Amino acid sequence: MEHEIMNTRKPRATCDFMIIFTVAVGVIGIALLFLPDFDLLSIVLSCAALGGLIGLKASYEERDRQRLQQSFKGAFEWLLLVLLAAFAFIASEEWFGFGEGTVIFINGHWPSLILSIMCVLLGIAGFQKEIGEGSA
């Protein structure tokens, strides 16, 4: 009986839970940008989710740590692609004159958008690594 009490630990967040949580926070962060004066909340939530996912890395199993480390590269590559697409859209709006409201939205909310999109992309990249390992 005494042995069981000593081995009980507080449950820690698993890597899979944190990946799901990070994707959900990213989607919620993007949705919050459509509400007036919710930019700061979106930034705080996104930073907390990214910090939790990365900061708890020491408590994950070795396989999960490696999977998370490998997903960083893919997430940053996709973030660069999204940023280049947004820049191309903004440049084409200046030439062709369409999507002015969208460009104003992107220019007004870019820090929150980058963090929220990073949450979504890092979570998706983590899921892809898990699916790739499971099927191999």
GROMACS .gro file of C-alpha atoms in nm:
model
  136
    1MET     CA    1   0.000   0.000   0.000
    2GLU     CA    2   0.275   0.240   0.092
    3HIS     CA    3   0.456   0.157  -0.232
    4GLU     CA    4   0.149   0.253  -0.439
    5ILE     CA    5   0.120   0.590  -0.269
    6MET     CA    6   0.483   0.673  -0.337
    7ASN     CA    7   0.453   0.586  -0.707
    8THR     CA    8   0.150   0.803  -0.774
    9ARG     CA    9   0.239   1.113  -0.967
   10LYS     CA   10   0.037   1.403  -1.086
   11PRO     CA   11  -0.068   1.346  -1.445
   12ARG     CA   12   0.140   1.542  -1.691
   13ALA     CA   13   0.032   1.667  -2.027
   14THR     CA   14   0.126   1.424  -2.299
   15CYS     CA   15   0.272   1.532  -2.629
   16ASP     CA   16  -0.040   1.423  -2.819
   17PHE     CA   17  -0.265   1.629  -2.592
   18MET     CA   18  -0.042   1.933  -2.629
   19ILE     CA   19  -0.041   1.898  -3.009
   20ILE     CA   20  -0.423   1.885  -3.015
   21PHE     CA   21  -0.437   2.176  -2.770
   22THR     CA   22  -0.196   2.380  -2.983
   23VAL     CA   23  -0.400   2.328  -3.301
   24ALA     CA   24  -0.722   2.419  -3.118
   25VAL     CA   25  -0.567   2.734  -2.973
   26GLY     CA   26  -0.439   2.832  -3.318
   27VAL     CA   27  -0.786   2.798  -3.470
   28ILE     CA   28  -0.944   2.985  -3.178
   29GLY     CA   29  -0.675   3.254  -3.208
   30ILE     CA   30  -0.760   3.308  -3.574
   31ALA     CA   31  -1.132   3.321  -3.492
   32LEU     CA   32  -1.070   3.578  -3.216
   33LEU     CA   33  -0.915   3.813  -3.470
   34PHE     CA   34  -1.256   3.865  -3.627
   35LEU     CA   35  -1.385   4.010  -3.300
   36PRO     CA   36  -1.293   4.369  -3.218
   37ASP     CA   37  -1.020   4.422  -2.956
   38PHE     CA   38  -0.928   4.053  -2.917
   39ASP     CA   39  -0.580   4.073  -3.075
   40LEU     CA   40  -0.399   4.065  -2.743
   41LEU     CA   41  -0.596   3.762  -2.621
   42SER     CA   42  -0.509   3.580  -2.943
   43ILE     CA   43  -0.139   3.659  -2.895
   44VAL     CA   44  -0.141   3.550  -2.529
   45LEU     CA   45  -0.322   3.222  -2.603
   46SER     CA   46  -0.092   3.139  -2.893
   47CYS     CA   47   0.223   3.214  -2.694
   48ALA     CA   48   0.094   3.005  -2.403
   49ALA     CA   49   0.016   2.709  -2.630
   50LEU     CA   50   0.349   2.726  -2.812
   51GLY     CA   51   0.536   2.774  -2.486
   52GLY     CA   52   0.354   2.482  -2.328
   53LEU     CA   53   0.421   2.252  -2.621
   54ILE     CA   54   0.789   2.341  -2.641
   55GLY     CA   55   0.851   2.401  -2.270
   56LEU     CA   56   0.715   2.066  -2.158
   57LYS     CA   57   0.947   1.886  -2.397
   58ALA     CA   58   1.158   1.753  -2.109
   59SER     CA   59   0.860   1.563  -1.966
   60TYR     CA   60   0.775   1.386  -2.293
   61GLU     CA   61   0.895   1.040  -2.384
   62GLU     CA   62   1.203   1.022  -2.605
   63ARG     CA   63   1.002   0.922  -2.913
   64ASP     CA   64   0.769   1.220  -2.866
   65ARG     CA   65   1.063   1.457  -2.816
   66GLN     CA   66   1.221   1.343  -3.142
   67ARG     CA   67   0.891   1.369  -3.326
   68LEU     CA   68   0.837   1.722  -3.198
   69GLN     CA   69   1.192   1.824  -3.289
   70GLN     CA   70   1.144   1.693  -3.644
   71SER     CA   71   0.812   1.871  -3.683
   72PHE     CA   72   0.971   2.214  -3.622
   73LYS     CA   73   1.142   2.214  -3.962
   74GLY     CA   74   0.824   2.134  -4.151
   75ALA     CA   75   0.620   2.387  -3.956
   76PHE     CA   76   0.865   2.669  -4.025
   77GLU     CA   77   0.884   2.577  -4.394
   78TRP     CA   78   0.505   2.594  -4.421
   79LEU     CA   79   0.498   2.920  -4.226
   80LEU     CA   80   0.743   3.070  -4.475
   81LEU     CA   81   0.521   2.950  -4.761
   82VAL     CA   82   0.213   3.107  -4.598
   83LEU     CA   83   0.398   3.436  -4.546
   84LEU     CA   84   0.516   3.441  -4.908
   85ALA     CA   85   0.161   3.372  -5.028
   86ALA     CA   86   0.028   3.656  -4.811
   87PHE     CA   87   0.296   3.891  -4.947
   88ALA     CA   88   0.210   3.789  -5.304
   89PHE     CA   89  -0.159   3.852  -5.233
   90ILE     CA   90  -0.082   4.197  -5.091
   91ALA     CA   91   0.138   4.282  -5.391
   92SER     CA   92  -0.125   4.161  -5.639
   93GLU     CA   93  -0.391   4.367  -5.462
   94GLU     CA   94  -0.187   4.681  -5.528
   95TRP     CA   95  -0.166   4.597  -5.898
   96PHE     CA   96  -0.515   4.462  -5.962
   97GLY     CA   97  -0.716   4.642  -5.694
   98PHE     CA   98  -0.911   4.347  -5.547
   99GLY     CA   99  -0.926   4.224  -5.191
  100GLU     CA  100  -0.861   4.558  -5.024
  101GLY     CA  101  -1.049   4.458  -4.709
  102THR     CA  102  -0.850   4.137  -4.678
  103VAL     CA  103  -0.521   4.324  -4.713
  104ILE     CA  104  -0.627   4.572  -4.446
  105PHE     CA  105  -0.716   4.280  -4.217
  106ILE     CA  106  -0.381   4.107  -4.277
  107ASN     CA  107  -0.186   4.428  -4.222
  108GLY     CA  108  -0.378   4.507  -3.904
  109HIS     CA  109  -0.345   4.165  -3.744
  110TRP     CA  110  -0.017   4.021  -3.871
  111PRO     CA  111   0.150   3.944  -3.533
  112SER     CA  112  -0.155   3.753  -3.409
  113LEU     CA  113  -0.197   3.580  -3.743
  114ILE     CA  114   0.164   3.461  -3.750
  115LEU     CA  115   0.146   3.316  -3.398
  116SER     CA  116  -0.193   3.152  -3.453
  117ILE     CA  117  -0.089   3.005  -3.786
  118MET     CA  118   0.233   2.879  -3.625
  119CYS     CA  119   0.023   2.698  -3.363
  120VAL     CA  120  -0.184   2.531  -3.632
  121LEU     CA  121   0.113   2.441  -3.851
  122LEU     CA  122   0.326   2.305  -3.566
  123GLY     CA  123   0.037   2.087  -3.452
  124ILE     CA  124  -0.036   1.960  -3.801
  125ALA     CA  125   0.333   1.886  -3.859
  126GLY     CA  126   0.339   1.692  -3.531
  127PHE     CA  127   0.036   1.489  -3.642
  128GLN     CA  128   0.196   1.416  -3.979
  129LYS     CA  129   0.511   1.286  -3.811
  130GLU     CA  130   0.295   1.062  -3.591
  131ILE     CA  131   0.096   0.931  -3.888
  132GLY     CA  132   0.417   0.875  -4.087
  133GLU     CA  133   0.573   0.677  -3.802
  134GLY     CA  134   0.256   0.474  -3.750
  135SER     CA  135   0.224   0.365  -4.114
  136ALA     CA  136   0.593   0.284  -4.161
   0.00000   0.00000   0.00000
